[in-house]
PDB file of C-alpha atoms in Angstrom:
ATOM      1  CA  UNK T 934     235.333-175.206 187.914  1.00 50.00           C
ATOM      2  CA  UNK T 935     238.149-177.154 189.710  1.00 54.00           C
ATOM      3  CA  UNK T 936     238.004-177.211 193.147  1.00 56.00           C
ATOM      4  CA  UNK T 937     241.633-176.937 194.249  1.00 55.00           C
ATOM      5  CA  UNK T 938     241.753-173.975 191.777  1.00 60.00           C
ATOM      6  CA  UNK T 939     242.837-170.846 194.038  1.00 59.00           C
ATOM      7  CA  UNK T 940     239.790-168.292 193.670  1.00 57.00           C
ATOM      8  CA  UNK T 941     240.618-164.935 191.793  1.00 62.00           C
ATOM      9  CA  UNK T 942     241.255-161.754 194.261  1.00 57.00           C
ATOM     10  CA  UNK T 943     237.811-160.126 195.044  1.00 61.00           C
ATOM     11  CA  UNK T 944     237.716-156.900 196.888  1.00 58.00           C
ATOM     12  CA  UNK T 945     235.423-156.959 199.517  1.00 52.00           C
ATOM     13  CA  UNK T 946     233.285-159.952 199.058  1.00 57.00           C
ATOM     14  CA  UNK T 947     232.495-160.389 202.632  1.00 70.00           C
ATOM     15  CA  UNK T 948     233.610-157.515 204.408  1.00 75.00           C
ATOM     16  CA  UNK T 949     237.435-156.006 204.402  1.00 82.00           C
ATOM     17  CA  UNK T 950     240.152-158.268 204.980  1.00 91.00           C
ATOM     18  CA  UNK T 951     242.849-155.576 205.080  1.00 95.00           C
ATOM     19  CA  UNK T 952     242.610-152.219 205.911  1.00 96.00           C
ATOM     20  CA  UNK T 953     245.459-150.212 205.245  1.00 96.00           C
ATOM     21  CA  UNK T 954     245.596-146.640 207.229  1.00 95.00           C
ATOM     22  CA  UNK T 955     247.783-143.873 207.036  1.00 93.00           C
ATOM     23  CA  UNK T 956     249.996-142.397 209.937  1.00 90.00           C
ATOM     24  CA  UNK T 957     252.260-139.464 209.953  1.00 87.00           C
ATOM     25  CA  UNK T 958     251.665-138.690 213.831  1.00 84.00           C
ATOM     26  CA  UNK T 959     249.172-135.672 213.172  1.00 87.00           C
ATOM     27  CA  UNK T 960     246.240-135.491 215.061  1.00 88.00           C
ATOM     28  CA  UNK T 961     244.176-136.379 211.879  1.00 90.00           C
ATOM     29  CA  UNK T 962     246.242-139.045 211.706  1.00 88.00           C
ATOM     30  CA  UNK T 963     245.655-140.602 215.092  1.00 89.00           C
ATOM     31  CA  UNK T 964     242.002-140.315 214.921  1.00 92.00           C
ATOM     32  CA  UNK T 965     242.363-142.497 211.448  1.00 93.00           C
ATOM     33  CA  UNK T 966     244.126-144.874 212.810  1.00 91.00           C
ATOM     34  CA  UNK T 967     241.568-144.748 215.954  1.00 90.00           C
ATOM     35  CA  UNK T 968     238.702-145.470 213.287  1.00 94.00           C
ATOM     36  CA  UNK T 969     240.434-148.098 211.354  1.00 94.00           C
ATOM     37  CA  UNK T 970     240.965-150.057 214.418  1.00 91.00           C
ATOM     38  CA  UNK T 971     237.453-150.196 215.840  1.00 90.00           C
ATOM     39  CA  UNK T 972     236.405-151.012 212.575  1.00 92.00           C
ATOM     40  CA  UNK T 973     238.778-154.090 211.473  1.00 92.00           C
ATOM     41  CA  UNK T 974     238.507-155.593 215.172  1.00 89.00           C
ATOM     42  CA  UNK T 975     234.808-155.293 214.879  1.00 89.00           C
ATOM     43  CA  UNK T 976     235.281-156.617 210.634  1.00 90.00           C
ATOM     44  CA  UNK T 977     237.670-159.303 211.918  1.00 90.00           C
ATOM     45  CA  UNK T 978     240.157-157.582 209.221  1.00 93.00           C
ATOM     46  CA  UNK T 979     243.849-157.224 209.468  1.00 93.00           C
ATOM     47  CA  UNK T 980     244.945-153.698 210.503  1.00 93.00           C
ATOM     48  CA  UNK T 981     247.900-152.417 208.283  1.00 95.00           C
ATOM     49  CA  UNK T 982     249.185-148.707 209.590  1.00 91.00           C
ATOM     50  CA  UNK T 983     251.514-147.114 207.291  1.00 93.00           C
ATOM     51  CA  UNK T 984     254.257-144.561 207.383  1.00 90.00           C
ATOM     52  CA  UNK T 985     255.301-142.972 204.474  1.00 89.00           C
ATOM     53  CA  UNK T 986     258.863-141.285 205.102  1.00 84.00           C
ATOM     54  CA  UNK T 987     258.635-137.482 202.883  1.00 79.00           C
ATOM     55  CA  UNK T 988     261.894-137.499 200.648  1.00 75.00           C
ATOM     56  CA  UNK T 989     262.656-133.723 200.167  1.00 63.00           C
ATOM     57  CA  UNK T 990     264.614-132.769 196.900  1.00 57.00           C
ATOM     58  CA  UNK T 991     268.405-132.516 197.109  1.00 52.00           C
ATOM     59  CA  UNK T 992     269.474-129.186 198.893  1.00 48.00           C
ATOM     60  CA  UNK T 993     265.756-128.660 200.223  1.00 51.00           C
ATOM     61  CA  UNK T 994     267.629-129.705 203.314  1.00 50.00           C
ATOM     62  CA  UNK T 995     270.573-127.494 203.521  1.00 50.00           C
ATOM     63  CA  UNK T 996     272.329-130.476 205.103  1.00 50.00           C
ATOM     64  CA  UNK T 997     269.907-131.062 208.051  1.00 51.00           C
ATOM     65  CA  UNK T 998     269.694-134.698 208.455  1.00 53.00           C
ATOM     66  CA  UNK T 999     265.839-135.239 207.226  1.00 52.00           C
ATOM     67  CA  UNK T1000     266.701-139.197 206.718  1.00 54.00           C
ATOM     68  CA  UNK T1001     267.897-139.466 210.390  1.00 57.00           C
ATOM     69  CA  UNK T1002     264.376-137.307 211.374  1.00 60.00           C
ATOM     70  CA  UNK T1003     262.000-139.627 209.578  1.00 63.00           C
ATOM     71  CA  UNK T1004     263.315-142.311 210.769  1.00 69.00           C
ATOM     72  CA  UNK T1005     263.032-141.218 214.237  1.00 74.00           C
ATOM     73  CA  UNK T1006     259.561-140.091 213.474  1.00 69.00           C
ATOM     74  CA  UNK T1007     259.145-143.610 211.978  1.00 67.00           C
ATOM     75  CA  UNK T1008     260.281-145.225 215.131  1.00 75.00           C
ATOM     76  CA  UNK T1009     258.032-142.983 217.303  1.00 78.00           C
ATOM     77  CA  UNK T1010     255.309-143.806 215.608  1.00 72.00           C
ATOM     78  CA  UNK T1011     255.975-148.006 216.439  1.00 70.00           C
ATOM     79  CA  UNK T1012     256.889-147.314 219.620  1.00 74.00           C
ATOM     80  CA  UNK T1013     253.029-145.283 220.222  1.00 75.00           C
ATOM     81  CA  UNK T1014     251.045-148.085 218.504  1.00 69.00           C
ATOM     82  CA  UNK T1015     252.755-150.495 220.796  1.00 70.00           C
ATOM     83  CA  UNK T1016     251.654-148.828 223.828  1.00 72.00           C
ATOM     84  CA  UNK T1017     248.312-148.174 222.506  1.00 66.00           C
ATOM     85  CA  UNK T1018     247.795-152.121 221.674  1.00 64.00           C
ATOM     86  CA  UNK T1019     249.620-153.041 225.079  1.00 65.00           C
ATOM     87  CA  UNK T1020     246.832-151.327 226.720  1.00 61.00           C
ATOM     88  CA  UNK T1021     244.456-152.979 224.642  1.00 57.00           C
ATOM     89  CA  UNK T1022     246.016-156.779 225.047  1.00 60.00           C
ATOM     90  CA  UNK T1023     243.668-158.817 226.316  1.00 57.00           C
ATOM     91  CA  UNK T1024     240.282-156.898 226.134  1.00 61.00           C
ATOM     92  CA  UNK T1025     240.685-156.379 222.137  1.00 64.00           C
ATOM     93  CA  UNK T1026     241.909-158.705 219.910  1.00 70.00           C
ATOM     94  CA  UNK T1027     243.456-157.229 216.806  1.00 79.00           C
ATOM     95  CA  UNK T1028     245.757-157.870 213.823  1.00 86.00           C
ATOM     96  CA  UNK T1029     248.206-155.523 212.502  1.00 85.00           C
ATOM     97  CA  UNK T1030     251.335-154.668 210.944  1.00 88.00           C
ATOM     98  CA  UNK T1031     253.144-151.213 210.612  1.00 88.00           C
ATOM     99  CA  UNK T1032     255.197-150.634 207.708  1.00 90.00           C
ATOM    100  CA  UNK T1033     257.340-147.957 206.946  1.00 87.00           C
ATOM    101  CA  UNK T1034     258.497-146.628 203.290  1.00 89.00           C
ATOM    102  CA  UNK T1035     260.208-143.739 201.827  1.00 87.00           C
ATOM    103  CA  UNK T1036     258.604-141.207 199.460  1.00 89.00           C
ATOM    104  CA  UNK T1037     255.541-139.301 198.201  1.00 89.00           C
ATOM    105  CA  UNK T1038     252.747-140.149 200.838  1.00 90.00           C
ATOM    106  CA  UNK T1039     250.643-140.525 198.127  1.00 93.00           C
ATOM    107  CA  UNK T1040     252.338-142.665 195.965  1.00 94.00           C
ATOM    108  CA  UNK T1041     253.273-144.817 199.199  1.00 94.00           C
ATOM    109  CA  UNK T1042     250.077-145.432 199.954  1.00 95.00           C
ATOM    110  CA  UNK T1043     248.846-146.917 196.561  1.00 96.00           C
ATOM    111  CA  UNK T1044     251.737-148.932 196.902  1.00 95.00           C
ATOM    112  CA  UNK T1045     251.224-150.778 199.745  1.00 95.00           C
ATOM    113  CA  UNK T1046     247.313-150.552 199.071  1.00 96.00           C
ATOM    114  CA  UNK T1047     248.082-152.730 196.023  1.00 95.00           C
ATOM    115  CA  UNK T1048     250.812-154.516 197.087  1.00 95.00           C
ATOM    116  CA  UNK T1049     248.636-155.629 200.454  1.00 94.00           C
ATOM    117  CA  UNK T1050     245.478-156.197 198.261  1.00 94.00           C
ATOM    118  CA  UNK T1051     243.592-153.310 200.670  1.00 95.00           C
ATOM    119  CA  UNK T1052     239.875-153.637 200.964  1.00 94.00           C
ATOM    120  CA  UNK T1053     239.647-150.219 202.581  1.00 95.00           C
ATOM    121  CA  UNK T1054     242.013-147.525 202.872  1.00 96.00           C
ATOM    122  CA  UNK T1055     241.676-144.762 205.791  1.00 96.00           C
ATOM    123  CA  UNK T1056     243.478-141.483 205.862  1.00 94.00           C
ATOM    124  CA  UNK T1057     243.231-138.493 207.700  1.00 91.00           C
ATOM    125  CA  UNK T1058     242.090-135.039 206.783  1.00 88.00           C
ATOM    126  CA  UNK T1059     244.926-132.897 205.558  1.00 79.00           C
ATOM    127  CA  UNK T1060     246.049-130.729 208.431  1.00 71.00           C
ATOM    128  CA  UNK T1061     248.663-128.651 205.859  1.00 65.00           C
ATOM    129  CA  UNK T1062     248.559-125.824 203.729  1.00 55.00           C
ATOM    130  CA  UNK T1063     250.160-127.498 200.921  1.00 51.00           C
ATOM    131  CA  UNK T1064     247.667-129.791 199.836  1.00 50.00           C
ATOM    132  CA  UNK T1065     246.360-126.615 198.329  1.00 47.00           C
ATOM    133  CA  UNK T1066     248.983-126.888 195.696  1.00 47.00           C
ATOM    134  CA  UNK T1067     249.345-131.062 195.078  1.00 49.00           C
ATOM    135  CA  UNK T1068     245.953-132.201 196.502  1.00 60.00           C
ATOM    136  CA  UNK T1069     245.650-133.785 199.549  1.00 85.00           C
ATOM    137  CA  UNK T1070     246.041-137.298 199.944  1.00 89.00           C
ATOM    138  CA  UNK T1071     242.940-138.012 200.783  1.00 89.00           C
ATOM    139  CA  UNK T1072     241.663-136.386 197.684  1.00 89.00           C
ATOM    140  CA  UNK T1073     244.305-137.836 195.463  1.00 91.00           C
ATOM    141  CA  UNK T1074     243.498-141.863 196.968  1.00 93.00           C
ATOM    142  CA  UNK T1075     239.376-140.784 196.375  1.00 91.00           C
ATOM    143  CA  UNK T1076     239.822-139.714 193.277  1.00 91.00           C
ATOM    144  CA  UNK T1077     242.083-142.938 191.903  1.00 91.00           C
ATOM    145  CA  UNK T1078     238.734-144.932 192.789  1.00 87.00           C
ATOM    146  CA  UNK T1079     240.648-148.072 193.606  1.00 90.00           C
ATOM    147  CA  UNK T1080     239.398-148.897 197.043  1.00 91.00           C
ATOM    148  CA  UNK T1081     236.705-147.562 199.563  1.00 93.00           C
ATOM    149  CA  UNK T1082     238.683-144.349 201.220  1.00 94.00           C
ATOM    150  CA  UNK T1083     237.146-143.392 204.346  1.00 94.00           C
ATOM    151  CA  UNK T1084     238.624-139.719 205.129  1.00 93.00           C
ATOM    152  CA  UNK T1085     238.837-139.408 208.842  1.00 92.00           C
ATOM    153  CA  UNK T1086     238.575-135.156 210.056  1.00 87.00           C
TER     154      UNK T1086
END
């Protein structure tokens, strides 16, 4: 083998080095993101929280500006991780990104779970009623059997 060949992608080999973690600002959410953290400081991994901004189908709106709300919720959720790893500066050290994209939360997150090369991915439990009808994500990411999905109540 050559030696200045670049080794092939290999989930996992010795311990995560991404962890990508959903956050939509629910409780379950939180506690996820709680989880994921303790375990890529203690891992050494990088941290990757993601928001996945809901599109809603034309005229599920009625005009109420949904793009200007998940964007603020999007914003929120920035502005609470940097006061949660402002309070940590110093004692913990920890890598991380936050990236925000529009869309199914779902779909989002195999996205950037591919597109980041995830190791792990950690969700919350659902906390809605409507993962009765589509699944909830948690289910959905399990059940595509692409990564390790930790599913955080």
């Amino acid at each position: 083998m050559d030696e200045n060949a670049a080794a092939p992608f290999e989930r996992g080999t010795d311990g995560p080095k991404v962890i990508v973690v959903g956050v939509d600002g629910s409780d379950s959410s939180w506690r996820a993101a709680a989880y994921a953290s303790g375990l890529a400081r203690r891992q050494g991994s990088k941290l990757v929280m993601v928001y996945v901004q809901p599109v809603l189908p034309a005229g599920a709106a009625m005009g109420a500006p949904v793009a200007d709300a998940t964007t603020e919720v999007a914003e929120e959720l920035m502005a609470e991780i940097r006061r949660a790893t402002d309070r940590l500066d110093g004692i913990y050290h920890l890598r991380w990104e936050f990236h925000t994209l529009r869309g199914d939360p779902y779909n989002g997150m195999v996205q950037m779970a591919d597109e980041l090369k995830a190791d792990a991915v950690v969700v919350g439990a659902s906390e809605s009623a409507g993962h009765r009808i589509m699944g909830s994500v948690a289910v959905r990411l399990v059940k595509a059997g692409r990564w390790p999905v930790t599913v955080v109540p």
